[in-house]
XYZ file of C-alpha atoms in Angstrom:
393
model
C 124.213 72.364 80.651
C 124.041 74.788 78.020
C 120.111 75.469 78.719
C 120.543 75.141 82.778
C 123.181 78.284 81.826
C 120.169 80.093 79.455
C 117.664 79.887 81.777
C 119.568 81.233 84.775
C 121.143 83.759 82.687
C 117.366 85.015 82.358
C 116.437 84.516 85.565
C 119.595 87.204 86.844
C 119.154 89.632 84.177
C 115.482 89.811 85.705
C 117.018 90.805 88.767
C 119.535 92.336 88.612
C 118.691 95.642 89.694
C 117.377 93.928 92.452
C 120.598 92.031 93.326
C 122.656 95.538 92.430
C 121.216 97.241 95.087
C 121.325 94.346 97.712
C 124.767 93.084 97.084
C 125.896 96.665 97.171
C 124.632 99.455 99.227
C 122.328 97.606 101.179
C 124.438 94.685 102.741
C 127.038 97.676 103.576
C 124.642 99.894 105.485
C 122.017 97.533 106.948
C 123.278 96.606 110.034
C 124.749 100.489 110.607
C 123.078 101.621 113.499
C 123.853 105.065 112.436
C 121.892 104.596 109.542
C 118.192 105.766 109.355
C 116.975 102.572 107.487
C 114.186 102.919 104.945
C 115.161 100.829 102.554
C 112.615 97.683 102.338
C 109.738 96.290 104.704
C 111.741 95.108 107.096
C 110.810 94.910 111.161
C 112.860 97.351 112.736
C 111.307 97.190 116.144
C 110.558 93.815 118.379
C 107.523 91.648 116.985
C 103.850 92.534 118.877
C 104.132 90.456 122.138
C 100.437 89.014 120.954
C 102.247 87.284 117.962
C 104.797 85.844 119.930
C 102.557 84.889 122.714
C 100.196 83.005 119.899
C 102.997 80.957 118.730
C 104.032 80.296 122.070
C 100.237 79.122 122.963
C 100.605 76.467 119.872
C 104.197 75.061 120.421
C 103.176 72.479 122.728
C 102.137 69.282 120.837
C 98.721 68.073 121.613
C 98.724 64.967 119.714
C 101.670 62.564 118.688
C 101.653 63.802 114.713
C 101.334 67.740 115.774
C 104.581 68.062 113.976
C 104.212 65.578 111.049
C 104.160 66.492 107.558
C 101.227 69.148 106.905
C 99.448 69.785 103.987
C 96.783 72.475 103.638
C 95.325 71.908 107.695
C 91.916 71.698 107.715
C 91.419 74.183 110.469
C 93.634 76.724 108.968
C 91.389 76.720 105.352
C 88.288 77.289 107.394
C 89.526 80.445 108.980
C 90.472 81.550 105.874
C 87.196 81.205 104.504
C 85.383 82.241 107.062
C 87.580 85.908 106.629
C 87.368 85.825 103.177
C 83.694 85.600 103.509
C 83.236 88.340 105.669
C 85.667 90.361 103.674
C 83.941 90.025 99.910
C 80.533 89.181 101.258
C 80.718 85.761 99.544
C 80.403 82.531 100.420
C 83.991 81.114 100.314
C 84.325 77.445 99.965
C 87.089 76.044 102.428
C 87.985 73.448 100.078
C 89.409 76.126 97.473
C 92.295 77.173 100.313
C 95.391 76.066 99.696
C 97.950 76.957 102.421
C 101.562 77.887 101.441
C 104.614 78.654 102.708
C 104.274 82.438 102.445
C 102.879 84.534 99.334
C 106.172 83.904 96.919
C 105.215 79.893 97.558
C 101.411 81.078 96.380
C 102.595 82.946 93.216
C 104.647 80.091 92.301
C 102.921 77.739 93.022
C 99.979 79.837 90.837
C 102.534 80.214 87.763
C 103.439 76.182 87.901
C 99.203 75.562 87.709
C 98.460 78.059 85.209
C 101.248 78.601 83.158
C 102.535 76.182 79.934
C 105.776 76.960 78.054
C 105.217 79.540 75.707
C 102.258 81.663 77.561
C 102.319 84.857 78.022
C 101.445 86.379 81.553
C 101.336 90.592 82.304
C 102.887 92.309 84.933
C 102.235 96.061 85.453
C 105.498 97.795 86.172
C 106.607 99.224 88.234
C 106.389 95.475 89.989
C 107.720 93.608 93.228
C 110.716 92.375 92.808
C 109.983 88.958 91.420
C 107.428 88.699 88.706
C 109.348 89.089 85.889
C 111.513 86.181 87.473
C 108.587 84.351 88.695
C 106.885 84.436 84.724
C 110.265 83.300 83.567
C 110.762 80.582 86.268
C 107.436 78.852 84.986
C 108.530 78.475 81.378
C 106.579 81.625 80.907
C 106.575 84.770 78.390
C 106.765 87.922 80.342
C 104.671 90.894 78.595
C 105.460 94.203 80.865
C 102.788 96.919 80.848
C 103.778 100.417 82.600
C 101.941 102.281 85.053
C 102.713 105.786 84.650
C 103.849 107.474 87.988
C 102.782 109.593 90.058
C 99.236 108.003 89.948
C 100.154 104.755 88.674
C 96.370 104.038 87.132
C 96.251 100.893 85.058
C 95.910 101.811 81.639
C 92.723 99.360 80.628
C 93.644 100.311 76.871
C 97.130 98.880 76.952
C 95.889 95.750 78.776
C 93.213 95.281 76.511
C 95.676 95.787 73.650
C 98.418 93.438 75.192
C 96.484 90.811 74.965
C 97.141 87.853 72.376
C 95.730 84.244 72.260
C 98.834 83.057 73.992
C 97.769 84.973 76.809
C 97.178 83.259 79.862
C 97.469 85.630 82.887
C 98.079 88.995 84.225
C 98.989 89.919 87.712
C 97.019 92.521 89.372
C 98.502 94.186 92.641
C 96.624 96.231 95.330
C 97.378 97.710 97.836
C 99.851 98.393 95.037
C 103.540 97.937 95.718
C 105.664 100.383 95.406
C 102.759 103.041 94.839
C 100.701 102.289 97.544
C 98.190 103.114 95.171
C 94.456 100.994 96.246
C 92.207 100.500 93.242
C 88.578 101.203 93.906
C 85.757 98.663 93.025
C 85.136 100.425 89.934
C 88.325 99.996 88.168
C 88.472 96.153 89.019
C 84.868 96.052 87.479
C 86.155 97.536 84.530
C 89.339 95.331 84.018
C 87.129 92.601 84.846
C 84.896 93.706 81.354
C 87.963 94.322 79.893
C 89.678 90.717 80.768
C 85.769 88.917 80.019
C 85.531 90.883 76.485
C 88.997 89.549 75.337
C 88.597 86.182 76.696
C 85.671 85.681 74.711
C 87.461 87.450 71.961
C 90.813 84.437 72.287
C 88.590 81.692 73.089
C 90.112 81.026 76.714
C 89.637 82.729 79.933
C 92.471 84.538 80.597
C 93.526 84.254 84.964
C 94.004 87.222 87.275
C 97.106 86.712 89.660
C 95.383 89.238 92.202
C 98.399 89.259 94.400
C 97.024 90.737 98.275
C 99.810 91.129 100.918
C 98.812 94.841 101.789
C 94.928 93.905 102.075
C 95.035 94.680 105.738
C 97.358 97.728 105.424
C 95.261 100.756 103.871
C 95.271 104.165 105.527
C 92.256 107.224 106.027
C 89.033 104.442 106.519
C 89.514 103.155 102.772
C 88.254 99.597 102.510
C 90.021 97.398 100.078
C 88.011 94.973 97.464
C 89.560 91.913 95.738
C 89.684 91.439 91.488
C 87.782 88.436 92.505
C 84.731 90.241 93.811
C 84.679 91.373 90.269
C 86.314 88.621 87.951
C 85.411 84.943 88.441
C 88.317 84.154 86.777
C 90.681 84.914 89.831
C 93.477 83.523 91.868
C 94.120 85.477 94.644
C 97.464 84.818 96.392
C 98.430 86.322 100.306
C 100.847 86.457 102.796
C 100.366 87.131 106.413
C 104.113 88.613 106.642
C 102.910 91.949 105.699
C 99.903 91.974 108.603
C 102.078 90.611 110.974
C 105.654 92.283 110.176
C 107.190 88.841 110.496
C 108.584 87.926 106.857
C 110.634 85.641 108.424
C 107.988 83.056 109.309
C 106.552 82.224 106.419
C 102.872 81.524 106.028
C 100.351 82.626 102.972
C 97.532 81.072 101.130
C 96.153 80.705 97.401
C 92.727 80.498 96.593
C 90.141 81.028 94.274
C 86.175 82.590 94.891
C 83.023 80.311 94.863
C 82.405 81.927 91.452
C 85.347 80.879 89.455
C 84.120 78.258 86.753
C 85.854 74.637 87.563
C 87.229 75.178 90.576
C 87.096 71.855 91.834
C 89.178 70.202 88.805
C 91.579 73.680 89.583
C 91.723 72.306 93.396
C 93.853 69.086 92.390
C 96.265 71.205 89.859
C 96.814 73.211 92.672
C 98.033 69.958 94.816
C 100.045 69.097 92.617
C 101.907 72.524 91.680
C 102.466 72.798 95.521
C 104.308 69.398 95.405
C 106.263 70.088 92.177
C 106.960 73.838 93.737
C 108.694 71.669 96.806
C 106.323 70.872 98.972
C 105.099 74.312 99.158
C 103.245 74.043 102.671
C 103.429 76.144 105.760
C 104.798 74.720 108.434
C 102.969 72.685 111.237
C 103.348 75.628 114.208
C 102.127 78.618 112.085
C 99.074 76.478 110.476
C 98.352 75.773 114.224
C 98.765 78.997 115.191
C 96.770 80.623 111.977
C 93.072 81.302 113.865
C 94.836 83.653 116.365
C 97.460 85.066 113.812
C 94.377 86.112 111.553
C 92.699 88.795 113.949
C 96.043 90.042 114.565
C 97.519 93.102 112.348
C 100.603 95.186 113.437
C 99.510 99.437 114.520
C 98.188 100.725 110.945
C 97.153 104.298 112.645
C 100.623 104.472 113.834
C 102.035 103.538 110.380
C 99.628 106.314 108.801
C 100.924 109.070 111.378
C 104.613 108.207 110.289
C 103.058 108.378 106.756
C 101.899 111.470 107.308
C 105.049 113.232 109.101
C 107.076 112.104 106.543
C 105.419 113.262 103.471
C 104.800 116.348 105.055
C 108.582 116.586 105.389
C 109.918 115.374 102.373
C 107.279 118.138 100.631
C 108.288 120.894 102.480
C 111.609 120.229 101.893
C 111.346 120.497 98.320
C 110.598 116.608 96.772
C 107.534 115.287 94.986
C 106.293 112.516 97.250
C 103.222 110.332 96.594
C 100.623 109.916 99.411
C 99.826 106.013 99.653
C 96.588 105.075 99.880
C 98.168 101.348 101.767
C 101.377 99.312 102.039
C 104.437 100.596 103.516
C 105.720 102.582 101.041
C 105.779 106.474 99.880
C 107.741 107.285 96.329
C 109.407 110.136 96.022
C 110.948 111.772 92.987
C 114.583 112.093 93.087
C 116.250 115.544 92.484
C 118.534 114.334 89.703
C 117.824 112.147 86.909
C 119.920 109.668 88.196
C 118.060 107.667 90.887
C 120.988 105.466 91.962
C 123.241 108.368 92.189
C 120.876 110.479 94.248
C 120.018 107.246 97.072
C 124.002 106.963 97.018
C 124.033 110.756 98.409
C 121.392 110.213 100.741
C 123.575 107.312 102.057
C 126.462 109.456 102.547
C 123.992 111.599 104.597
C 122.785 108.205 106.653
C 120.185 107.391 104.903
C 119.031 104.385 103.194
C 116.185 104.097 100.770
C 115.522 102.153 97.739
C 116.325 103.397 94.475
C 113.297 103.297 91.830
C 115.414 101.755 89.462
C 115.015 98.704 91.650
C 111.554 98.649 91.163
C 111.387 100.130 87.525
C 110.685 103.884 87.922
C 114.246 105.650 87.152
C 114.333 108.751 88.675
C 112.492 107.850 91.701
C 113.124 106.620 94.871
C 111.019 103.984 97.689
C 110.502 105.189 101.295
C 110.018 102.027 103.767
C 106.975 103.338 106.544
C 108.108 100.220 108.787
C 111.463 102.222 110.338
C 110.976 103.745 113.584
C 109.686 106.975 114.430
C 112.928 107.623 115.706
C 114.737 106.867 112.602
C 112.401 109.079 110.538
C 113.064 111.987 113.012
C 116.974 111.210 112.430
C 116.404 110.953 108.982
C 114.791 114.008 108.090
C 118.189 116.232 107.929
C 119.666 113.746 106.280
C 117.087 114.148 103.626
C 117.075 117.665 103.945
C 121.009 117.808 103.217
C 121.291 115.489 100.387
C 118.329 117.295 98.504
C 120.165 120.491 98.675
C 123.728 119.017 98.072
C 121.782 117.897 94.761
C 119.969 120.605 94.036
C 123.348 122.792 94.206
C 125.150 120.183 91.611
């Protein structure tokens, strides 16, 4: 019992900022309809009528087994592939797809097929939520690397320099979370020399996580380009709860490119981590459903206006706000030093955002781009009034 106790004691400490913030200030002010809600990526409007109607179009069993136990439907890897394909310009294997139940079942079910005891897998911080956890979870040896805000640009030196031969992994994230920073094809080239050089150097290939929720959400024209177009040693994990604003119904993938040495030996680990994960499958409906769910993404030029209003706003007001490149997110730097403090003075003026701490950059503070237009235009004073209540401290 004593090492049940350990191990959860290191899961919480991994998150507890996390749980801080969501035990606290977010399960009071949530459900406020007063409040102008930033706080995470969150719907705050009804679901597109197309998504509803596809789910609808798929409920109706065709055949007696239409709800039986489901592992990685046939149908659903093609259509993967098939985008994939037509996304990286190579020729994706449908075999390597292996459907999940959402992109937290694909990194865990990555960590449980990658990870021993004892190896060491990188995270660049500021992360989601869950890495550190995630590392831990799998028996795993978290090594955090920092990306310096406000252009959070991987640091290929550090990396390279991080590296030890009990290295195993690193997770890569773009569209980057909370940044919204989206690397160029030129920087995953170079991490992909960097990654090949010290592989060589170790005498084991060492994995990209390339973890690719956002792919679909990237603003101004800017086309986004996997590690694995780069790196053949990559295991790209997704979620369509990001391109469909519906994190509630869970459906994601894992995967690996046609290039990636061994891949069909890696197919079977895979199987098997998704079992040992518990039974880490989509559900019947969504898999179904996935050939019209994958054209469909929720109003990106309508996410870039609010983008645009708001970081207009918050600069003329007097804060140092990033302009993301994707995701749903803008950072802005907080007024005081303390980040917490500050977000608990913007709730006083009804508004709710995440504090950076949260996400590892004290001092800073997360902006949510899927609240209304309404709430941002309610939100504004608010902003407006806390800054200079701040300020005036």
């Amino acid at each position: 019992m004593a090492i049940v106790t350990r191990r959860i004691d290191r899961l919480t400490a991994s998150i507890s900022p996390f749980l801080a913030f969501f035990n606290g200030p977010y399960a009071r002010l949530n459900a406020n309809p007063d409040v102008a809600n930033f706080a995470v990526g969150n719907p705050q409007e009804f679901p597109m009528p197309e998504y509803v109607e596809a789910l609808r179009a798929n409920l109706e069993p065709r055949r007696a087994n239409w709800f039986a136990y489901k592992d990685s439907e046939p149908k659903s890897r093609i259509t993967i592939a098939r985008g994939l394909a037509r996304q990286t310009g190579m020729d994706w294997d449908a075999a390597d797809v292996a459907m999940t139940n959402g992109g937290f079942a694909a990194l865990a079910v990555a960590m449980r097929a990658l990870v021993e005891p004892g190896d060491e897998v990188i995270f660049l911080s500021p992360p989601w939520f869950f890495y550190e956890f995630m590392i831990i979870a799998a028996d795993g040896v978290p090594v955090r690397l920092h990306l310096a805000p406000p252009a959070f640009e991987p640091d290929l030196d550090a990396i390279a320099a991080a590296i030890t031969p009990r290295t195993r992994a690193l997770i890569f994230n773009s569209p980057h979370n909370p940044s919204g920073r989206v690397y160029p094809l030129e920087t995953l080239q170079a991490l992909g020399r960097t990654l090949s050089e010290a592989s060589a150097r170790i005498g084991h290939p060492i994995f990209v996580i390339s973890d690719e929720p956002y792919k679909r959400i990237v603003f101004d024209g800017r086309g986004f380009h996997s590690p694995a177009e780069a790196y053949p040693h990559t295991v790209i994990t997704y979620s369509y709860g990001k391109q469909l604003l519906a994190p509630g119904q869970r459906i994601g993938y894992l995967t690996v490119p046609p290039t990636m040495p061994d891949r069909e030996a890696f197919r079977q680990t895979v199987f098997v981590a998704q079992l040992a994960t518990g039974y880490a499958f989509p559900n019947a409906l969504l898999q179904h459903a996935i050939e019209d769910l994958e054209t469909l993404v929720i109003d990106v030029p309508a996410m870039q206006r609010r983008r645009d209003r708001l970081v207009g706003a918050l600069r003329q007001i007097g804060y140092e706000a990033t302009m993301p490149e994707g995701t749903f997110y803008i950072m802005a730097r907080a007024p005081l030093a303390d980040d917490v403090a500050f977000t608990d003075i913007l709730a006083r003026h009804r508004v709710l955002v995440l504090p950076g701490t949260a996400v590892e950059v004290p001092g800073w503070f997360r902006i949510s781009l899927t609240a209304t237009d309404e709430m941002v235009e309610r939100g504004l004073p608010g902003f407006a009034a806390a800054y200079a209540e701040a300020s005036a401290s």
